[in-house]
mmCIF file of C-alpha atoms and ligand atoms in Angstrom:
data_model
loop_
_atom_site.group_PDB
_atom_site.id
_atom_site.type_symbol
_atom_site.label_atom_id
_atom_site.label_comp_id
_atom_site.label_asym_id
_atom_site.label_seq_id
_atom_site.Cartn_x
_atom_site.Cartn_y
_atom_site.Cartn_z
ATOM 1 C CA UNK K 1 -134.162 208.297 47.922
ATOM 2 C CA UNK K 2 -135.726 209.089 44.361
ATOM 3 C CA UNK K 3 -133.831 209.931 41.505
ATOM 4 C CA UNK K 4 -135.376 212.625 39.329
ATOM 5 C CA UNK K 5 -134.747 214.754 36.204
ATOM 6 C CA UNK K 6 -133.414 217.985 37.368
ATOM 7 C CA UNK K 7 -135.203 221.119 36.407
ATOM 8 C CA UNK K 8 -133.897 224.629 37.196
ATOM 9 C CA UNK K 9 -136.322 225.319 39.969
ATOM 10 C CA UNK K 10 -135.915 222.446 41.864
ATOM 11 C CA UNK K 11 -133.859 223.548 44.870
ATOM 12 C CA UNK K 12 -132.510 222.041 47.995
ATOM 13 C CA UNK K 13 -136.230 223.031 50.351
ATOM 14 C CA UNK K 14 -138.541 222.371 47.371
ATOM 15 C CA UNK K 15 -141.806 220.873 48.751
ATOM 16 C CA UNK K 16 -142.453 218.474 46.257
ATOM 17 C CA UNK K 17 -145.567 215.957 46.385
ATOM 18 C CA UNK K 18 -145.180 212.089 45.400
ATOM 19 C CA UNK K 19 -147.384 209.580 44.380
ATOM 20 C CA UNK K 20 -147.013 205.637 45.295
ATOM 21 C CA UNK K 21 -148.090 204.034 41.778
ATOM 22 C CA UNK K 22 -149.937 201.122 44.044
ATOM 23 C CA UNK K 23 -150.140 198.684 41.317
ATOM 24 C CA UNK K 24 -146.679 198.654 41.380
ATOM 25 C CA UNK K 25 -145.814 199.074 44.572
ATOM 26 C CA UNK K 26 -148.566 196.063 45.682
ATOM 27 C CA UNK K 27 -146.674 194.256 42.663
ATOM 28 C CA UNK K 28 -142.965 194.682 44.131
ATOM 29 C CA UNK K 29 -144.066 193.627 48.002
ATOM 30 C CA UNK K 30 -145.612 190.367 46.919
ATOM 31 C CA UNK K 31 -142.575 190.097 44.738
ATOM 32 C CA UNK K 32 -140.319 190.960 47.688
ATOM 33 C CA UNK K 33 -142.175 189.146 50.619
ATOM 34 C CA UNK K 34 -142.444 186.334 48.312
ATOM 35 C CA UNK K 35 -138.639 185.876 48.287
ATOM 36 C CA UNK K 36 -138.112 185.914 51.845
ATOM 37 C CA UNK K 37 -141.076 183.316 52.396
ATOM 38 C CA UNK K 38 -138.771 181.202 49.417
ATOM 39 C CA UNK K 39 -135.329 181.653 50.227
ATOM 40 C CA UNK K 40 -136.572 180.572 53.792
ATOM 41 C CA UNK K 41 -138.348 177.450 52.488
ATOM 42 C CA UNK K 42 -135.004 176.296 50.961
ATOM 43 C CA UNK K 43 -132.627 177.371 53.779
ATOM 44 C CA UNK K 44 -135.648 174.985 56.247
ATOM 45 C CA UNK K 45 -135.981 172.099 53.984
ATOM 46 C CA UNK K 46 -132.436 171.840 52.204
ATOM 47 C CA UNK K 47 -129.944 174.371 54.241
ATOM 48 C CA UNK K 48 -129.853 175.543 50.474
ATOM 49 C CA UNK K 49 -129.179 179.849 51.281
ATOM 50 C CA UNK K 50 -130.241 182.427 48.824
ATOM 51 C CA UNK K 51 -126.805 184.376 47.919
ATOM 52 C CA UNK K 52 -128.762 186.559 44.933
ATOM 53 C CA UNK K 53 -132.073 187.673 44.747
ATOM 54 C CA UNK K 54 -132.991 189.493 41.020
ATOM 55 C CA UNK K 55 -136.679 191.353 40.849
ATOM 56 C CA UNK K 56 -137.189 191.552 36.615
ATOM 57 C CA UNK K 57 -140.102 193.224 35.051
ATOM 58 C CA UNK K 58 -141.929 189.778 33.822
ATOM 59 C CA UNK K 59 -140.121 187.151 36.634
ATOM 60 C CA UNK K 60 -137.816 187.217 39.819
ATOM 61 C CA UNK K 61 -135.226 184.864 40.619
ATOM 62 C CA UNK K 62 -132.567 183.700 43.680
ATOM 63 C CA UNK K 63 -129.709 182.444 43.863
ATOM 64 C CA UNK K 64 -129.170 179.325 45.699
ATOM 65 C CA UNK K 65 -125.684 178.155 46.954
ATOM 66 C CA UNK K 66 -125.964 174.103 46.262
ATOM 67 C CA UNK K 67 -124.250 171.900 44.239
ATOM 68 C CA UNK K 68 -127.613 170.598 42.797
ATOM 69 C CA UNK K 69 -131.104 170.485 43.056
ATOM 70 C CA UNK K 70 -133.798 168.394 41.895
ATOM 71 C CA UNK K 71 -137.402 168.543 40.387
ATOM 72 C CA UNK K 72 -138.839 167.252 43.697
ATOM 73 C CA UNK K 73 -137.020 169.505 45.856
ATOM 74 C CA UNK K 74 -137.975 172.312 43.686
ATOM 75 C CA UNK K 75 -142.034 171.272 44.392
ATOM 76 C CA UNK K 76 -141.558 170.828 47.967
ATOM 77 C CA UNK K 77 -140.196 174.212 48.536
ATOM 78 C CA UNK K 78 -142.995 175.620 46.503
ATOM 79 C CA UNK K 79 -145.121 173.875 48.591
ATOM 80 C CA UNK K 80 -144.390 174.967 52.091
ATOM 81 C CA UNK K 81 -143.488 178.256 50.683
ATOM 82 C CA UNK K 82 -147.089 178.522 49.855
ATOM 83 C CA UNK K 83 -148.382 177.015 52.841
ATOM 84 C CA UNK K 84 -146.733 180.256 55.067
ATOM 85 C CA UNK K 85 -148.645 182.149 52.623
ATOM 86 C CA UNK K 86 -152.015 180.262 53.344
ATOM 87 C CA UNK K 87 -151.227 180.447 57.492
ATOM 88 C CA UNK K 88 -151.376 184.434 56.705
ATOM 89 C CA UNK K 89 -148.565 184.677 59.071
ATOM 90 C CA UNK K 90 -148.241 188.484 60.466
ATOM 91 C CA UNK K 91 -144.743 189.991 58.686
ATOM 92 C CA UNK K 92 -143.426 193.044 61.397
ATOM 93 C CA UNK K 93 -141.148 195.164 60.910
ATOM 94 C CA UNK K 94 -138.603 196.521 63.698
ATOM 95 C CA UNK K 95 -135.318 197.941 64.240
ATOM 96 C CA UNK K 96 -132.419 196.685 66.126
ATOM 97 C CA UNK K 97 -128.780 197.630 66.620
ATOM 98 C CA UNK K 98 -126.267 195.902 64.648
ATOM 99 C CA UNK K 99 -124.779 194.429 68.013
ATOM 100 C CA UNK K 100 -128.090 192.947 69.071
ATOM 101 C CA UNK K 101 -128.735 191.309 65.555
ATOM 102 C CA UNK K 102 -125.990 189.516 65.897
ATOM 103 C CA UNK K 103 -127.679 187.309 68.878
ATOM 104 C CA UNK K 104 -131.028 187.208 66.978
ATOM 105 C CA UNK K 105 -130.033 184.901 64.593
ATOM 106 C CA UNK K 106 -130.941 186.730 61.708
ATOM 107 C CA UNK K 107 -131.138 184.339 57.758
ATOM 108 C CA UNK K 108 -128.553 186.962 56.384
ATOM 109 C CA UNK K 109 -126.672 189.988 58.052
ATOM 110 C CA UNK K 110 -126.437 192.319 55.616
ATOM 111 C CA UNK K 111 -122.334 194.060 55.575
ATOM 112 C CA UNK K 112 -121.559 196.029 58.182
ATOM 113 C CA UNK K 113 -122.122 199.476 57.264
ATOM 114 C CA UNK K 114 -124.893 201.027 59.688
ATOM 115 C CA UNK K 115 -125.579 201.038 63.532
ATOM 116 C CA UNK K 116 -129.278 200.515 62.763
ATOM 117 C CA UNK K 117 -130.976 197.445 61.206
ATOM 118 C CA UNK K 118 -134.168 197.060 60.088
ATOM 119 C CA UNK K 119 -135.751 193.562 60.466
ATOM 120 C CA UNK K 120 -138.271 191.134 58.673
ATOM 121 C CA UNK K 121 -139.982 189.396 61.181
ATOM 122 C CA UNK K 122 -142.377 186.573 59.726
ATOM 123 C CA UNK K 123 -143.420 185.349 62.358
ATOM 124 C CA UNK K 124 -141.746 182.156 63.898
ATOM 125 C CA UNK K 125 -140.633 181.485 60.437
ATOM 126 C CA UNK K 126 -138.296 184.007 58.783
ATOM 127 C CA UNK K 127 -136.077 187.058 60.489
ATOM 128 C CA UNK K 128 -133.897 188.757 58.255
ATOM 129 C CA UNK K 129 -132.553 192.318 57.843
ATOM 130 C CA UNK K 130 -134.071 193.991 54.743
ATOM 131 C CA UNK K 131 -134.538 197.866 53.284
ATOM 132 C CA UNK K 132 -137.573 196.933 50.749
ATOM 133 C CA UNK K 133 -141.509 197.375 50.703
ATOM 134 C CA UNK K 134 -143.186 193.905 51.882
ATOM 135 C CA UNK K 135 -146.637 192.798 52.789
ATOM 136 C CA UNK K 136 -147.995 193.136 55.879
ATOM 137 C CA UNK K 137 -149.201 189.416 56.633
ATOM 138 C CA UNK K 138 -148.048 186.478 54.075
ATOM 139 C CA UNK K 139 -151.580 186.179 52.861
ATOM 140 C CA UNK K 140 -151.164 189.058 50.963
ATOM 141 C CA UNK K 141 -148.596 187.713 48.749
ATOM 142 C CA UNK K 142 -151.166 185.401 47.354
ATOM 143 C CA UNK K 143 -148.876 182.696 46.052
ATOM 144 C CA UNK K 144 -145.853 181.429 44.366
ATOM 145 C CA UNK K 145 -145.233 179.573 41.576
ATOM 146 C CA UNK K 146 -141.596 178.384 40.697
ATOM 147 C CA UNK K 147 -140.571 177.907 37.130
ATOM 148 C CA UNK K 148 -137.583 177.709 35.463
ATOM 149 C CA UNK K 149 -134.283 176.725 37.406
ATOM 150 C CA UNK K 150 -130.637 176.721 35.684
ATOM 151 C CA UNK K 151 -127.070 176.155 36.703
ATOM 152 C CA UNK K 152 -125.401 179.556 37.652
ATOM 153 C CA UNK K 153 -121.431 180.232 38.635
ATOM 154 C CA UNK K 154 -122.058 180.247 41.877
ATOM 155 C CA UNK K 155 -125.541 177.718 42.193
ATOM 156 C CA UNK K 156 -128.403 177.306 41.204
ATOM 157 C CA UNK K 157 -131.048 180.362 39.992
ATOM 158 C CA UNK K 158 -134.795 179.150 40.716
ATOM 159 C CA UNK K 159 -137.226 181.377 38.552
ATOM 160 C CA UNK K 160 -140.536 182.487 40.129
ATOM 161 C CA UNK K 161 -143.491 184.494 40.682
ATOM 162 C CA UNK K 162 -145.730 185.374 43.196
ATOM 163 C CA UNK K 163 -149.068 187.211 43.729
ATOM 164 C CA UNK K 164 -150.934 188.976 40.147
ATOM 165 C CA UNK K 165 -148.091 187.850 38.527
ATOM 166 C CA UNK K 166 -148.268 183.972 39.353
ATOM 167 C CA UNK K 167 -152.199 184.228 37.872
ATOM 168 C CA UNK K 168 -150.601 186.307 34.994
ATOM 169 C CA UNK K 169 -148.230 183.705 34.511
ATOM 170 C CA UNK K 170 -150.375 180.944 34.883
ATOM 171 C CA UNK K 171 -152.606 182.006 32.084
ATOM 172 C CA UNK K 172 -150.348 183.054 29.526
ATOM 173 C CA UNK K 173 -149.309 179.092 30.285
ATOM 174 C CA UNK K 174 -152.769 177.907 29.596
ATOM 175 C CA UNK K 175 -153.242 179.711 26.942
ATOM 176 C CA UNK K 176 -150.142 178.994 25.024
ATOM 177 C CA UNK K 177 -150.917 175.166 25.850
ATOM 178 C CA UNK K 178 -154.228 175.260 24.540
ATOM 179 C CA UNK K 179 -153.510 176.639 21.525
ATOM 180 C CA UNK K 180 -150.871 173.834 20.893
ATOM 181 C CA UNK K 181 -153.811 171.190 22.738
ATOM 182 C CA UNK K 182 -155.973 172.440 19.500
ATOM 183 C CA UNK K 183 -153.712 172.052 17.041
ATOM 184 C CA UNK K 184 -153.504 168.803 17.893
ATOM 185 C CA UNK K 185 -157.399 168.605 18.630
ATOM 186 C CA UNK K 186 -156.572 167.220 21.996
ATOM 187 C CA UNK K 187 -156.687 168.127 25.408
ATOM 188 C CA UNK K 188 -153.576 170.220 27.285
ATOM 189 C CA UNK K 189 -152.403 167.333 29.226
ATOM 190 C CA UNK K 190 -151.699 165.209 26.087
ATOM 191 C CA UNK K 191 -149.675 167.628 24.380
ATOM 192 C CA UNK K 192 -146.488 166.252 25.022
ATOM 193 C CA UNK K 193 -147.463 162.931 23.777
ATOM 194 C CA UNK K 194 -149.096 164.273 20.919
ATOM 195 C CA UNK K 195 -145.944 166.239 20.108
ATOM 196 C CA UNK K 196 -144.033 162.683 20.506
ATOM 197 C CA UNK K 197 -145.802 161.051 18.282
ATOM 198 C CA UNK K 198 -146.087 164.051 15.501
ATOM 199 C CA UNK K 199 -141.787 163.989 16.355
ATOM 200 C CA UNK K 200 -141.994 160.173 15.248
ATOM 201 C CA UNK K 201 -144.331 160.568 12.381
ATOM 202 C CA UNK K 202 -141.947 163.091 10.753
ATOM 203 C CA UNK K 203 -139.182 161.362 11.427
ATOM 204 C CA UNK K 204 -140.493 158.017 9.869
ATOM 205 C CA UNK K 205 -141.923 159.764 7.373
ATOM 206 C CA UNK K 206 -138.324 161.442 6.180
ATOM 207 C CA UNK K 207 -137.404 158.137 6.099
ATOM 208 C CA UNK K 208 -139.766 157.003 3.750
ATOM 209 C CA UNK K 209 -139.368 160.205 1.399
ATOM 210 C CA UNK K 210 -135.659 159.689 0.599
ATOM 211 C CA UNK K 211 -136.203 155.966 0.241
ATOM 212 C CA UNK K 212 -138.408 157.142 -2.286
ATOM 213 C CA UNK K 213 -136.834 159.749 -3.666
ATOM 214 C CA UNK K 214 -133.757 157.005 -3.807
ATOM 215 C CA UNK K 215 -136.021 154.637 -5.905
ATOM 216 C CA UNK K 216 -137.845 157.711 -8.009
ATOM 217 C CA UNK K 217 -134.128 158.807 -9.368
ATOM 218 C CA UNK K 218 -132.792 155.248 -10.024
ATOM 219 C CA UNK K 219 -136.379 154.851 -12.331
ATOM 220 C CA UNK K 220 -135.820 158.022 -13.670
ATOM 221 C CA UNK K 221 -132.070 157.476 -14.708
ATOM 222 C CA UNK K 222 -132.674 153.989 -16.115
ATOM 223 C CA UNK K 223 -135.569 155.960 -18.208
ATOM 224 C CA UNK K 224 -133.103 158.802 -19.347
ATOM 225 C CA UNK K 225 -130.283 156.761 -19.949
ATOM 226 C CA UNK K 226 -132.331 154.234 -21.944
ATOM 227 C CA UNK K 227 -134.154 156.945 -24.319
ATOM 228 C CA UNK K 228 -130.572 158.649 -25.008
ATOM 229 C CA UNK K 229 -128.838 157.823 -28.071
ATOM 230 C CA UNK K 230 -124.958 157.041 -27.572
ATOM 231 C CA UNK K 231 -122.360 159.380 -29.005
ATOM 232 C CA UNK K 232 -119.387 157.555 -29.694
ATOM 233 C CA UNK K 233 -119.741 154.867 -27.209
ATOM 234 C CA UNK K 234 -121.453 157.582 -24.311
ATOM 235 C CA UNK K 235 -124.232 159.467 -23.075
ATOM 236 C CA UNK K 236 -124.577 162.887 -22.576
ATOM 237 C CA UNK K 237 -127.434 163.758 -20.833
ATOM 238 C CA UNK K 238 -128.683 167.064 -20.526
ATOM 239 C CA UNK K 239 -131.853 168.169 -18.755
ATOM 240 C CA UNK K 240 -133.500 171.770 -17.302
ATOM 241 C CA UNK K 241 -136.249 170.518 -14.255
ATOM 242 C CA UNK K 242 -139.062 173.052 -13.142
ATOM 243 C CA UNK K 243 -139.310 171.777 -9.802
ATOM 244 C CA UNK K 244 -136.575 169.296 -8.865
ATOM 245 C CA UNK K 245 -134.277 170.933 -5.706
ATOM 246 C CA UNK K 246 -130.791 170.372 -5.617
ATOM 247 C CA UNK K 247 -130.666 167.932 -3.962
ATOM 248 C CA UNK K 248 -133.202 165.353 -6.420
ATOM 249 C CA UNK K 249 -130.965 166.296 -9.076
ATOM 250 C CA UNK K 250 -127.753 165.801 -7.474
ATOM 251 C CA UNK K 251 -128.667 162.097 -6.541
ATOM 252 C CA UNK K 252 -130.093 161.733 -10.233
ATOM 253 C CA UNK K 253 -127.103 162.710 -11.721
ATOM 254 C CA UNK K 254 -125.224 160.289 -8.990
ATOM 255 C CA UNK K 255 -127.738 157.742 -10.506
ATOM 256 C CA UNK K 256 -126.863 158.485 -14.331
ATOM 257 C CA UNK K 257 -123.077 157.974 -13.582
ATOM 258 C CA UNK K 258 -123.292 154.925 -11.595
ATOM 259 C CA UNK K 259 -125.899 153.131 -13.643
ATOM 260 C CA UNK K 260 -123.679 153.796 -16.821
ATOM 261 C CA UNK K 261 -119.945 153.693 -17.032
ATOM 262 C CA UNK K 262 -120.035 156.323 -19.602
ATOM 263 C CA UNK K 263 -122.973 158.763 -18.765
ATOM 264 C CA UNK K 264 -122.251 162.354 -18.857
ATOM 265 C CA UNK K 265 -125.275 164.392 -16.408
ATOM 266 C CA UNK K 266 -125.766 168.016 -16.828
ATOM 267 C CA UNK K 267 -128.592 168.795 -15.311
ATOM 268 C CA UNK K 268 -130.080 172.101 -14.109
ATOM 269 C CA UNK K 269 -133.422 172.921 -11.733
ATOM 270 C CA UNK K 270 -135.408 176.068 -12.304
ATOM 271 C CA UNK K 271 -136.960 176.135 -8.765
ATOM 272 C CA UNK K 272 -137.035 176.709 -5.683
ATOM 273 C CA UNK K 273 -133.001 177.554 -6.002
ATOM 274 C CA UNK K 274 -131.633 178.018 -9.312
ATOM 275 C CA UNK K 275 -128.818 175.069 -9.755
ATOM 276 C CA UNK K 276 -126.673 172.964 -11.932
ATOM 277 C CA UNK K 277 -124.865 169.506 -11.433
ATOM 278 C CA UNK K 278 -122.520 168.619 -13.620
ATOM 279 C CA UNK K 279 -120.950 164.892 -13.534
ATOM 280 C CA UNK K 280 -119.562 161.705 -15.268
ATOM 281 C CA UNK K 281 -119.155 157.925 -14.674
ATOM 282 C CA UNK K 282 -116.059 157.361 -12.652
ATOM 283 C CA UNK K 283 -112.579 157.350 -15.289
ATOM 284 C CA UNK K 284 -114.123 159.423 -18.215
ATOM 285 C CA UNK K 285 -112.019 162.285 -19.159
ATOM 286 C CA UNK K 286 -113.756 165.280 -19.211
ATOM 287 C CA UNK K 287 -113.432 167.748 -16.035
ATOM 288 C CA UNK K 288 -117.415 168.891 -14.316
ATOM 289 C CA UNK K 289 -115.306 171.003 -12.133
ATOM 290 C CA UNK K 290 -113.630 173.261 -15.157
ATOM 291 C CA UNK K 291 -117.205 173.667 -17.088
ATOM 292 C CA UNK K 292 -119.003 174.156 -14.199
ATOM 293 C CA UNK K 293 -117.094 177.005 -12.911
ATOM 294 C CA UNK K 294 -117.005 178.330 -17.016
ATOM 295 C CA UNK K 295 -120.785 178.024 -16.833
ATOM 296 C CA UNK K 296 -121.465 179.569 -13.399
ATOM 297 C CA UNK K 297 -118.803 182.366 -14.343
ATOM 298 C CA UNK K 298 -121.222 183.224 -17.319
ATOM 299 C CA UNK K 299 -124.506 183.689 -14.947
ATOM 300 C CA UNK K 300 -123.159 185.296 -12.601
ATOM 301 C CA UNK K 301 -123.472 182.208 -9.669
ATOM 302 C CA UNK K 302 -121.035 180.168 -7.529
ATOM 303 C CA UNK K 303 -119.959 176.697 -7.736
ATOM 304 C CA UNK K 304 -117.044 174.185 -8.108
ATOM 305 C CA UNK K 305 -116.482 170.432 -7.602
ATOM 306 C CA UNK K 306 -114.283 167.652 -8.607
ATOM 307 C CA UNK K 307 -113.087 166.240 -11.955
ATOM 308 C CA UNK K 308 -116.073 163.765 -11.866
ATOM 309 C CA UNK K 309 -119.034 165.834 -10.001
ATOM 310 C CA UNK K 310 -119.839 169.390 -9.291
ATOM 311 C CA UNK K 311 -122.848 171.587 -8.580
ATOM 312 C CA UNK K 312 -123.541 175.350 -8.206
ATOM 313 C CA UNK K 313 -126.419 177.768 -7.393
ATOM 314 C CA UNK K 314 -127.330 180.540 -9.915
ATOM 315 C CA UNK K 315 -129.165 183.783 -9.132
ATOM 316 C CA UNK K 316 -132.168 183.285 -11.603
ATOM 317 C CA UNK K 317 -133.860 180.742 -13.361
ATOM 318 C CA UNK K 318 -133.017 182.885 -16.410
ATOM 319 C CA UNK K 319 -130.459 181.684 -18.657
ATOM 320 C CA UNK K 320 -129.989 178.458 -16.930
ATOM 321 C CA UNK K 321 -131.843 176.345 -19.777
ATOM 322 C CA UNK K 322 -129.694 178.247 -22.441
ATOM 323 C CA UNK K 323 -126.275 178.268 -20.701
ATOM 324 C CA UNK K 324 -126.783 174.316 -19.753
ATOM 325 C CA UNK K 325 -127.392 173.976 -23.778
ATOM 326 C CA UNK K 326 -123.893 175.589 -24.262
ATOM 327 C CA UNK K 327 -122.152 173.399 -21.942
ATOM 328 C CA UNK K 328 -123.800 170.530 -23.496
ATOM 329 C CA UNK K 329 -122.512 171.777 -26.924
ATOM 330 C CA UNK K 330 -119.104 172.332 -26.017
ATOM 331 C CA UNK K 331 -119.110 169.019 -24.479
ATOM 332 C CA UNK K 332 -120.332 167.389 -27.428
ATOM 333 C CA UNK K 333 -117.295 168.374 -29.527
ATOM 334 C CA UNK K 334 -115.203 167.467 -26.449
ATOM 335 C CA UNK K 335 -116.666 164.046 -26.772
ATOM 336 C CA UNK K 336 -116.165 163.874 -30.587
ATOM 337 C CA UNK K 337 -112.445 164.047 -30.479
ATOM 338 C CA UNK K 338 -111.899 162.308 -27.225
ATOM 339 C CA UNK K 339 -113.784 158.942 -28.695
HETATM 340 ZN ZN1 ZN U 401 -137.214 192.314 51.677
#
């Protein structure tokens, strides 16, 4: 049965004339005959049966009722699946009535809904009841490769290919691998452990950049709070980076306040995100949380905090320098007639 658009002169007696796309339809048998070769191979080696069978556009994939399945088993059924394939076994095709199937001992008996069935038959390997397009000898399907399998509600779903589309597969494989084999100049098979070690590299290596970013804002503090005259007994320290992220300038300013018991940080970066931190040593009495939100609420950003610390992210660059300068002034009096 083919659907097709309707048009108005296509009447019940038109003599129409079809064509078989053959890639395709060569495509969809080794598909096909490669999934009865399969689900056979697991019901033989495992007594695992096939209760799904999907044909997609790129992969196909069945269904298998188990509990679990592993890597091994998966290989082995590839395996003798391909070895029916390489015995070029003859597949027939014949019809039988539903009464006589039942005695033939068929992999799956499809519901009962017609007198006539039409059979499978690879020989002495595989007889099951079946309405699609197959091969006619298992040679034809060329091989099958398996790939992916994942837990499903009811199983297991095994992934695979066979014929044009295992050698498609198999070099879109290679070729993804060796472009990741020359990134790391080496060859395909030592990819994973050149990924390992790359993995271990950054990781030690992320290490070492916050120890040092640790040690570069406790220098850099000491330096600040050394070169900054006291006002009354404290520090206010106010600084616009270029090229400091949030992040740097929130740990300097945790620096500042910690190093000195009476250190007031406002800080701003320029770049890559626009942001302020605002904070004081532990007990003074000024509130970061209040003039950072007065601040942000002038350009237009977002932010908020506690009495002693707070940051916030500003749209643009522009502004920043100027607005931290206000803070810093209205802080200043703040500080004269608090000390
Ligand atoms: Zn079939």
């Amino acid at each position: 049965m083919h659907y097709v658009e309707a048009t108005k002169d296509f009447k019940p007696g038109t003599r129409v004339h079809g064509l078989i796309d053959a890639a395709r339809r060569r495509d969809h048998m080794q598909q096909h005959s490669g999934q009865h070769v399969l689900s056979a191979a697991f019901v033989r080696l495992f007594n695992m049966p096939t209760v799904s069978f999907h044909m997609g556009d790129d992969y196909c994939s069945i269904d298998l009722d188990t509990p679990t399945i592993t890597n091994e088993q998966v290989e082995q059924a590839e395996r003798f699946a391909n070895e029916i394939i390489l015995e070029n076994r003859p597949v027939d095709v014949r019809y039988v009535r539903r009464d006589e199937a039942g005695k033939l001992g068929l992999r799956k008996l499809p519901p009962a809904d017609r007198d006539e069935l039409r059979l499978i038959d690879i020989r002495d390997f595989d007889l099951t009841a079946c309405g699609g397009t197959h091969v006619r000898q298992t040679g034809q399907i060329g091989c099958i490769l398996l790939r992916k399998t994942e837990r499903v509600r009811q199983g297991w779903r095994v992934e695979f290919v066979a014929g044009q589309r295992a050698v498609a597969t198999a070099r879109s494989d290679f070729t993804t691998l060796t472009e990741a084999a020359a990134l790391f100049s080496a060859h395909i098979y030592d990819v994973p452990l050149h990924v390992r070690k790359s993995l271990d590299e950054i990781r030690s290596l992320r290490k070492l950049r916050e120890q040092s970013l640790e040690e570069l804002a406790a220098a850099q503090a000491a330096m600040m709070l050394a070169e900054t005259p006291e006002i009354k007994g404290r520090k206010l320290i106010v600084r616009t980076f270029a090229d400091r992220d949030l992040n740097y300038i929130k740990l300097l300013a945790q620096k500042l306040t910690r190093i000195s018991s009476n250190a007031v940080a406002l800080l701003a970066t320029t770049s890559p995100q626009p942001s302020l931190v605002f904070a004081e040593s532990a007990g003074l009495p000024f509130d970061m949380g209040a003039l950072l939100k007065e601040t942000m609420a002038k350009l237009g950003g977002r932010g908020g905090g506690s009495k002693d610390m707070a940051q916030g992210g500003a749209p643009t660059g522009d502004g920043l320098d100027a607005a931290l300068q206000e803070a810093a002034q209205k802080l200043s009096s703040d500080l004269e007639k608090t000390a």
